Every structure is written in structure tokens, then in C-alpha cells.
Amino acid sequence: MALDGKVAVVTGGAQGLGRGFAEVLLKKGAKVSLFDVGEETGNATKGAFEKEFGPDQILFCVCDVTSEKQLKDAFQRTVQKFSGIDIVCNNAGISNERDWEKTVAINLCGVIRGTYLALDHMKKENGGRGGVIINISSMAGLGPLPASPVYTATKHGVVGFSRAMAMASDAAGYGVRINTMCPIYVRTALLSTAGSEECAGEFYRIKHVNRKLMEFGVLEVSDVVKAFDNLVLDESQNGAAVIVKMGGFDYVKFPTAEDLLGSNAP
Ligand SMILES: NC(=O)c1ccc[n+]([C@@H]2O[C@H](COP(=O)([O-])OP(=O)(O)OC[C@H]3O[C@@H](n4cnc5c(N)ncnc54)[C@H](O)[C@@H]3O)[C@@H](O)[C@H]2O)c1
Ligand SMILES: CCCCC/C=C\C=C\[C@H](O)C/C=C\C/C=C\CCCC(=O)O
């Protein structure tokens, strides 16, 4: 998929990974709509991007992904400004075990809602152009992060939902690919707050078990952006989950029905 002239949405795009994803899309000629709850950071990022890429390439919508109305309005504003949508990255996420229902609402319900609304605009049966949706999970979507059980559950949920939706999209002829990214730790604001007493809650006393997993390494945003760029462009991938780790990225090999059921497989 060539990116020049394409229209992209990035949730949680004001900072961190989302900002990095937005920047690479803009560099390759796409128009980008940032959805973020952080008004000040979002406006600052919009201003910086406008300076570099010009005023017509970027839109910032103050939007909380837990609100159906705000998310719907943000998609609508994007379509009105840019005409259609080709790429959606559901990236907004938090790590807060104390307020675990908020973690589920943003990390899992926000991704589901963002995917459904994206499909309303992108699927061919609605007159959309097709395209690609990339949902941001984590390595904690593939294995346990012990001091963050609810975060782990939401990220497993993102992988399962995205794989099922990829098959549904294919079977229904939507023309939209749906893939997931699963990075190990990345140096962002989320990482510096997740281990705090305020976010870890009762698991604060065992935060060392999460910290130990830093032995896998800590990525820079640019490492994850490279894998994102590859996944957006690779039209052969639908239902893929990409692990991003030190030294590069790989496609996850999931067990097949035959692996799981042996001779009972259909
Ligand atoms: N940093 C890591 O180690 C790491 C590793 C793997 C996956 N991830 C995932 O990557 C994604 C981005 O995380 P990050 O590290 O860049 O974090 P970050 O905190 O730097 O950025 C997250 C952005 O999401 C926004 N956001 C939070 N709640 C929102 C809401 N309700 N509605 C809209 N926007 C909202 C924030 O304002 C912020 O701009 C998350 O889904 C996270 O789980 C992070
Ligand atoms: C297979 C094992 C899973 C390993 C998980 C690896 C990476 C996870 C990345 C997450 O998305 C990061 C999110 C939250 C981090 C939570 C706690 C970190 C505490 C760090 C600290 O104490 O400073």
C-alpha cells in the first residue's frame, strides 16, 4: 500500500508510540487525524507536525476512546476534512491496575469500538475504500505480566479480537486487513508510570517481577515505528500479530486447530 494521499487515524496519537506512528505516516505523504484525550499535548503535537508537514495534512480531535459519541464524532470530522479513511491505528492505552475497569474500558473496549467505527467508514459494502487497521497490543498480549494482570487480560483480548475480526473481514469481503502489534517494553511515559504505587495498586509490592522482564530489553519508539511501517505496507498480512523485540520483529506462530485438538481436529 503506497501511503501518499492516504488518510490515517491514530488514537492516543499525542505522544509516545502513537505520535511516532503518526509521524512516519505523515513523512510518507499520508494525512493524519490524531484522536487523544490529552488536549494540551495533542495541540502541541499538531503544531509541531504542522510546522514540518504543512497545515493541510493534520487534524487533532480531542477524544476519549471510552466515549462512543466522542469517537463517532472524531471519525466523522476526519471523513469531512479528508474524505474517507484508509488506515486506522487503535493505539490509546494505559496501565493502571488500581483503576482496572478504566484499563479495560480504554485498552479493550476502546479498541473494539475503534475497530467497529473504522469498519463503518472503510468497508467496501458501505462505499469505503478498504485499507488496514492496526491494533496495538503488547508482548503482554502473548504472555503474562504478573504485576499487571488486568493489563495482560486486555492485551490478550486485543490479540484475540483482532484475529477473529481479520477472519470476519475476509469472509465478509470488507477489503480491510486487521493486524496486531505486540512490542516488549518501550521507553515512553506509560512505562515510567506503570510501576508507580498509584498505577500498580496492590501489585506495587511485587513490581520487581515486572521489572525483571526488562531483561528482555527496552525498545525506543523508533524501533516499533519501523515494524509498524512494514505492517501497514505489507498487503499480504491479515490476522497477523507482530512481536517487536530487541533486534527486530517477527510474526507470531499461533497453534492451529490441529496442534490443539490433535486427531479430534475437523
Ligand atoms: N510503553 C510500552 O512499554 C508499551 C509496550 C507495549 C505496548 N504498549 C502499548 O502502546 C500503546 C501506546 O502506549 P505508549 O507507551 O505510547 O503510552 P503513552 O502514555 O506515551 O501514550 C498513550 C497516549 O494515549 C492517550 N490516551 C490515554 N487514554 C486515552 C483515552 N481514554 N482516549 C484517548 N486517548 C487516550 C494518552 O493521552 C497518550 O497520548 C498502548 O496501547 C500501550 O499499552 C506500550
Ligand atoms: C511473555 C511475558 C510478557 C512480558 C511483557 C513485556 C513487555 C510488556 C510491555 C507492556 O506493554 C508495558 C506495560 C506496562 C508495564 C508495567 C509495569 C512496568 C514496571 C516498570 C517499573 O517498575 O519501572
Coordinates of C-alpha atoms and ligand atoms in Angstrom, one line a residue:
M1 CA 0.0 0.0 0.0
A2 CA 1.5 3.3 -1.1
L3 CA 0.9 6.0 1.6
D4 CA 0.9 9.1 -0.4
G5 CA -2.5 10.8 -0.2
K6 CA -3.9 8.1 2.1
V7 CA -5.9 9.1 5.2
A8 CA -5.0 7.7 8.6
V9 CA -6.4 7.9 12.2
V10 CA -4.2 7.3 15.2
T11 CA -5.8 7.0 18.6
G12 CA -3.6 8.1 21.5
G13 CA -1.5 9.9 18.9
A14 CA -0.5 12.9 21.0
Q15 CA 2.6 11.3 22.4
G16 CA 4.7 8.1 22.7
L17 CA 4.2 5.3 20.2
G18 CA 1.1 7.0 18.7
R19 CA 3.0 10.1 17.9
G20 CA 5.7 8.0 16.3
F21 CA 3.2 6.2 14.1
A22 CA 1.6 9.4 13.1
E23 CA 5.0 10.9 12.2
V24 CA 6.0 8.1 9.9
L25 CA 2.6 8.2 8.1
L26 CA 3.0 12.0 7.6
K27 CA 6.6 11.6 6.3
K28 CA 5.3 9.2 3.7
G29 CA 2.6 11.6 2.5
A30 CA -0.5 10.5 4.4
K31 CA -2.9 12.8 6.1
V32 CA -3.3 12.1 9.7
S33 CA -6.1 12.6 12.2
L34 CA -4.9 12.3 15.9
F35 CA -7.5 11.3 18.5
D36 CA -6.4 11.9 22.0
V37 CA -7.8 12.8 25.4
G38 CA -4.8 15.0 26.2
E39 CA -5.8 18.4 24.8
E40 CA -2.6 20.2 25.6
T41 CA -0.2 17.5 24.4
G42 CA -2.4 16.9 21.3
N43 CA -2.3 20.6 20.3
A44 CA 1.4 20.8 20.8
T45 CA 2.0 17.7 18.6
K46 CA -0.4 19.1 16.0
G47 CA 1.6 22.4 16.0
A48 CA 4.9 20.6 15.6
F49 CA 3.6 18.4 12.8
E50 CA 2.0 21.5 11.0
K51 CA 5.4 23.2 11.0
E52 CA 7.1 20.2 9.4
F53 CA 4.4 18.9 7.1
G54 CA 2.1 21.8 6.4
P55 CA -1.3 22.8 7.8
D56 CA -3.5 20.7 5.5
Q57 CA -2.1 17.3 6.4
I58 CA -3.1 17.1 10.1
L59 CA -6.2 17.2 12.3
F60 CA -6.4 16.8 16.0
C61 CA -9.7 15.7 17.7
V62 CA -10.0 15.8 21.4
C63 CA -11.5 12.4 22.0
D64 CA -11.8 9.9 24.8
V65 CA -11.9 6.4 23.2
T66 CA -14.2 5.2 26.0
S67 CA -17.0 7.5 24.7
E68 CA -18.9 6.1 21.8
K69 CA -20.2 9.7 21.0
Q70 CA -16.7 11.3 21.1
L71 CA -15.2 8.6 18.9
K72 CA -18.0 8.7 16.4
D73 CA -17.8 12.5 16.1
A74 CA -14.0 12.3 15.7
F75 CA -14.3 9.7 12.8
Q76 CA -17.0 12.0 11.3
R77 CA -14.8 15.1 11.5
T78 CA -11.9 13.1 9.9
V79 CA -14.1 12.0 7.0
Q80 CA -15.4 15.5 6.5
K81 CA -11.9 17.1 6.4
F82 CA -10.1 14.4 4.4
S83 CA -12.7 12.4 2.6
G84 CA -12.6 8.7 3.6
I85 CA -10.2 6.7 5.8
D86 CA -7.6 4.1 4.7
I87 CA -5.6 3.4 7.8
V88 CA -6.6 3.2 11.5
C89 CA -4.3 2.5 14.4
N90 CA -6.1 1.8 17.7
N91 CA -3.2 2.6 19.9
A92 CA -4.6 4.5 23.0
G93 CA -3.8 2.6 26.2
I94 CA -3.0 2.8 29.9
S95 CA -1.5 0.6 32.5
N96 CA -3.5 1.0 35.8
E97 CA -4.3 -2.0 38.0
R98 CA -5.8 0.2 40.7
D99 CA -8.4 1.6 38.3
W100 CA -8.7 -1.7 36.5
E101 CA -12.1 -1.0 35.0
K102 CA -10.7 2.1 33.3
T103 CA -7.9 -0.1 31.9
V104 CA -10.4 -2.5 30.4
A105 CA -12.5 0.4 29.1
I106 CA -9.6 2.1 27.2
N107 CA -7.4 -0.9 26.2
L108 CA -10.0 -3.4 25.2
C109 CA -13.4 -1.7 24.8
G110 CA -11.7 1.3 23.1
V111 CA -10.0 -0.9 20.6
I112 CA -13.2 -2.8 19.8
R113 CA -15.2 0.4 19.5
G114 CA -12.4 2.0 17.3
T115 CA -12.4 -1.1 15.1
Y116 CA -16.1 -1.2 14.5
L117 CA -16.4 2.5 13.8
A118 CA -13.3 2.3 11.5
L119 CA -15.0 -0.5 9.6
D120 CA -18.2 1.5 9.2
H121 CA -16.1 4.0 7.2
M122 CA -13.7 1.7 5.5
K123 CA -15.5 -1.4 4.4
K124 CA -16.3 -1.7 0.7
E125 CA -20.0 -2.7 1.2
N126 CA -20.5 0.8 2.8
G127 CA -18.8 2.5 -0.1
G128 CA -15.4 2.6 1.7
R129 CA -12.0 2.1 0.0
G130 CA -10.9 -0.8 2.2
G131 CA -7.5 -0.5 3.9
V132 CA -5.8 -1.6 7.1
I133 CA -6.5 -1.5 10.8
I134 CA -3.6 -2.0 13.2
N135 CA -4.5 -2.6 16.9
I136 CA -1.7 -2.1 19.4
S137 CA -1.4 -5.0 21.9
S138 CA 1.8 -5.8 23.8
M139 CA 4.1 -8.8 24.5
A140 CA 1.8 -8.9 27.5
G141 CA -0.9 -9.9 24.9
L142 CA 1.0 -13.2 24.4
G143 CA 2.3 -14.0 27.8
P144 CA 1.8 -12.9 31.5
L145 CA 3.0 -9.7 33.0
P146 CA 2.5 -10.8 36.7
A147 CA 2.1 -7.4 38.4
S148 CA -0.3 -6.3 35.7
P149 CA -3.0 -9.0 35.4
V150 CA -5.7 -6.8 34.0
Y151 CA -3.4 -5.1 31.6
T152 CA -2.4 -8.6 30.5
A153 CA -6.0 -9.6 30.0
T154 CA -6.8 -6.5 27.9
K155 CA -3.8 -7.1 25.7
H156 CA -4.7 -10.8 25.2
G157 CA -8.2 -9.6 24.4
V158 CA -6.8 -7.2 21.7
V159 CA -5.0 -10.1 20.0
G160 CA -8.0 -12.5 20.1
F161 CA -10.5 -9.8 18.9
S162 CA -8.2 -8.6 16.1
R163 CA -7.5 -12.2 14.8
A164 CA -11.3 -13.1 14.8
M165 CA -12.2 -9.7 13.2
A166 CA -9.5 -10.3 10.5
M167 CA -11.2 -13.6 9.6
A168 CA -14.6 -12.0 9.7
S169 CA -13.4 -9.1 7.5
D170 CA -12.0 -11.6 4.9
A171 CA -15.1 -13.8 5.0
A172 CA -17.4 -10.8 4.6
G173 CA -15.4 -9.2 1.8
Y174 CA -14.8 -5.9 3.7
G175 CA -11.5 -5.3 1.9
V176 CA -9.9 -4.3 5.3
R177 CA -6.9 -6.1 6.8
I178 CA -6.7 -6.2 10.6
N179 CA -3.4 -6.9 12.3
T180 CA -1.9 -6.5 15.8
M181 CA 1.5 -5.4 17.2
C182 CA 3.0 -6.8 20.4
P183 CA 6.1 -4.9 21.5
I184 CA 8.2 -5.7 24.5
Y185 CA 8.8 -2.7 26.8
V186 CA 9.2 0.7 25.1
R187 CA 10.7 3.9 26.6
T188 CA 7.5 6.1 26.9
A189 CA 5.5 7.9 29.6
L190 CA 3.4 4.8 30.1
L191 CA 6.4 2.8 31.1
S192 CA 7.6 5.3 33.6
T193 CA 4.2 5.5 35.4
A194 CA 3.0 1.8 35.2
G195 CA 5.2 0.7 38.1
S196 CA 4.2 3.6 40.4
E197 CA 2.1 2.9 43.6
E198 CA -0.7 4.9 42.1
C199 CA -1.0 2.7 39.0
A200 CA 0.2 -0.7 40.3
G201 CA -2.2 -0.7 43.3
E202 CA -2.0 -3.8 45.4
F203 CA 0.7 -5.2 43.0
Y204 CA 3.1 -2.4 43.9
R205 CA 4.8 -4.8 46.4
I206 CA 5.6 -7.3 43.6
K207 CA 6.6 -4.7 40.9
H208 CA 10.0 -6.2 40.8
V209 CA 8.6 -9.2 38.8
N210 CA 7.6 -6.8 36.0
R211 CA 10.9 -5.0 36.3
K212 CA 12.8 -8.3 35.9
L213 CA 11.2 -8.7 32.4
M214 CA 13.1 -5.6 31.4
E215 CA 16.0 -8.1 30.9
F216 CA 14.3 -8.7 27.5
G217 CA 15.4 -5.1 26.8
V218 CA 13.7 -1.7 26.4
L219 CA 12.9 -0.5 22.9
E220 CA 12.9 3.1 21.6
V221 CA 9.7 4.4 19.9
S222 CA 11.6 4.3 16.5
D223 CA 12.2 0.5 16.8
V224 CA 8.4 0.0 17.0
V225 CA 7.7 2.6 14.2
K226 CA 9.8 0.5 11.8
A227 CA 7.7 -2.6 12.4
F228 CA 4.5 -0.5 12.1
D229 CA 5.6 0.9 8.8
N230 CA 6.3 -2.6 7.5
L231 CA 3.0 -3.9 8.7
V232 CA 1.0 -1.1 7.1
L233 CA 2.7 -1.6 3.7
D234 CA 2.6 -5.4 3.6
E235 CA -0.7 -6.2 1.9
S236 CA -0.2 -10.0 2.3
Q237 CA -0.8 -9.8 6.1
N238 CA -4.3 -10.2 7.6
G239 CA -4.9 -11.5 11.2
A240 CA -1.1 -11.3 11.9
A241 CA 0.4 -10.5 15.3
V242 CA 3.9 -9.0 15.1
I243 CA 6.2 -9.2 18.1
V244 CA 8.6 -6.3 18.3
K245 CA 11.7 -7.1 20.3
M246 CA 15.4 -6.1 20.6
G247 CA 17.0 -6.6 17.2
G248 CA 13.8 -6.5 15.1
F249 CA 10.4 -8.1 14.7
D250 CA 8.8 -11.4 13.9
Y251 CA 5.3 -12.8 13.0
V252 CA 3.8 -14.9 15.9
K253 CA 3.1 -18.5 15.0
F254 CA -0.2 -19.4 16.7
P255 CA -1.1 -23.1 17.3
T256 CA -3.5 -24.4 14.6
A257 CA -6.7 -26.3 15.5
E258 CA -4.8 -29.5 14.7
D259 CA -2.0 -28.6 17.1
L260 CA -4.6 -28.0 19.8
L261 CA -7.1 -30.9 19.1
G262 CA -4.8 -33.5 17.5
S263 CA -6.8 -36.2 15.9
N264 CA -10.1 -34.6 17.1
A265 CA -9.5 -31.6 14.7
P266 CA -12.1 -31.3 12.0
Ligands
LIG1 N1 5.5 1.6 26.5 C1 5.5 0.3 26.5 O1 6.3 -0.3 27.1 C2 4.5 -0.4 25.7 C3 4.8 -1.7 25.3 C4 3.9 -2.5 24.5 C5 2.7 -1.9 24.1 N2 2.4 -0.6 24.5 C6 1.1 -0.1 24.1 O2 1.3 1.0 23.2 C7 0.2 1.9 23.3 C8 0.7 3.3 23.4 O3 1.4 3.4 24.7 P1 2.6 4.5 25.0 O4 3.7 3.7 25.6 O5 2.9 5.3 23.8 O6 1.9 5.3 26.1 P2 1.8 6.9 26.3 O7 1.3 7.0 27.7 O8 3.1 7.6 26.0 O9 0.8 7.4 25.3 C9 -0.6 7.0 25.3 C10 -1.5 8.0 24.7 O10 -2.8 7.6 24.8 C11 -3.6 8.7 25.2 N3 -4.8 8.2 25.9 C12 -4.9 7.6 27.1 N4 -6.2 7.3 27.4 C13 -6.9 7.7 26.4 C14 -8.3 7.7 26.1 N5 -9.2 7.3 27.0 N6 -8.7 8.2 24.9 C15 -7.8 8.7 24.0 N7 -6.5 8.7 24.2 C16 -6.1 8.3 25.4 C17 -2.7 9.5 26.2 O11 -3.2 10.8 26.3 C18 -1.4 9.4 25.4 O12 -1.3 10.4 24.5 C19 -0.7 1.4 24.5 O13 -1.8 0.7 24.0 C20 0.3 0.5 25.3 O14 -0.4 -0.4 26.0 C21 3.3 0.1 25.3
LIG2 C1 5.8 -13.1 28.0 C2 6.0 -12.1 29.1 C3 5.3 -10.8 28.9 C4 6.4 -9.7 29.0 C5 5.8 -8.4 28.8 C6 6.8 -7.5 28.2 C7 6.5 -6.2 27.8 C8 5.3 -5.5 28.2 C9 5.2 -4.3 27.8 C10 4.0 -3.6 28.3 O1 3.1 -3.3 27.3 C11 4.3 -2.4 29.2 C12 3.2 -2.0 30.0 C13 3.2 -1.9 31.3 C14 4.4 -2.0 32.1 C15 4.1 -2.4 33.6 C16 5.0 -2.3 34.5 C17 6.4 -2.0 34.3 C18 7.0 -1.6 35.6 C19 8.3 -0.9 35.4 C20 8.9 -0.3 36.6 O2 8.7 -0.8 37.7 O3 9.6 0.7 36.4

